[in-house]
C-alpha positions in Angstrom: -42.7 -13.4 -55.8 -46.2 -12.2 -56.0 -48.7 -13.4 -53.4 -52.5 -13.0 -53.2 -53.6 -12.2 -49.6 -57.1 -11.6 -48.3 -57.5 -8.7 -45.9 -59.4 -10.4 -43.1 -61.6 -7.5 -42.1 -63.1 -7.0 -45.6 -62.1 -10.0 -47.6 -60.5 -7.7 -50.2 -57.9 -9.4 -52.3 -54.4 -7.8 -52.2 -51.5 -8.6 -54.5 -48.3 -8.2 -52.6 -44.7 -8.7 -53.4 -42.7 -11.0 -51.1 -38.9 -11.2 -51.1 -36.4 -12.9 -48.8 -34.3 -10.5 -46.9 -31.9 -10.4 -44.0 -32.8 -7.5 -41.6 -30.8 -6.8 -38.4 -29.4 -10.4 -38.5 -32.8 -12.0 -39.0 -33.8 -14.0 -42.1 -37.3 -13.4 -43.2 -39.6 -11.9 -45.9 -40.0 -8.3 -46.9 -43.7 -7.8 -47.8 -44.4 -4.8 -50.1 -47.7 -3.2 -51.0 -48.3 -1.9 -54.5 -47.8 1.7 -53.2 -44.2 0.8 -52.1 -44.9 0.7 -48.3 -43.4 -2.5 -46.8 -42.8 -4.4 -43.6 -40.5 -7.3 -42.6 -41.7 -10.6 -41.1 -40.0 -13.7 -39.7 -41.2 -17.2 -38.9 -40.9 -18.0 -35.2 -42.3 -21.1 -33.5 -44.5 -21.9 -36.5 -46.1 -18.4 -36.9 -45.2 -15.3 -38.8 -44.4 -12.2 -36.8 -43.6 -8.6 -37.6 -39.9 -7.9 -36.9 -39.5 -4.3 -37.8 -41.9 -2.6 -35.3 -44.6 -2.3 -38.0 -47.9 -3.3 -36.6 -49.5 -6.1 -38.7 -52.8 -7.6 -37.6 -52.5 -11.3 -36.6 -55.1 -12.5 -39.1 -53.4 -10.6 -41.9 -50.1 -12.2 -40.9 -51.7 -15.6 -40.8 -53.0 -15.1 -44.4 -49.6 -13.9 -45.6 -48.1 -17.1 -44.1 -50.7 -19.2 -45.9 -50.0 -17.5 -49.2 -46.2 -17.9 -48.7 -46.8 -21.6 -48.1 -48.7 -21.8 -51.4 -52.0 -22.7 -49.7 -55.3 -22.2 -51.5 -56.8 -18.7 -51.3 -60.0 -20.3 -49.9 -58.0 -21.3 -46.8 -57.3 -17.7 -45.8 -59.2 -16.1 -42.9 -62.0 -13.6 -43.5 -63.3 -12.3 -40.2 -67.0 -11.9 -41.3 -67.1 -15.7 -42.0 -66.9 -16.2 -38.2 -69.4 -13.5 -37.2 -72.4 -14.7 -39.3 
């Protein structure tokens, strides 16, 4: 499925591909950038976490989670909103 995710630092809108996957015995989502780069995330204790040693910023993970839940784009975090 395609998801739209705001990059928290800039507010730029990214269109990412998200597919369910089993990775090393964990069930989660493979998130793929348009350039083919990807990372794997799992939901643990109500929050999404990187599970393949790929560093993903916490705000970006939160926005991905909101997109996966089908929440409105306006609910996603943009860092500069909190620094004004």
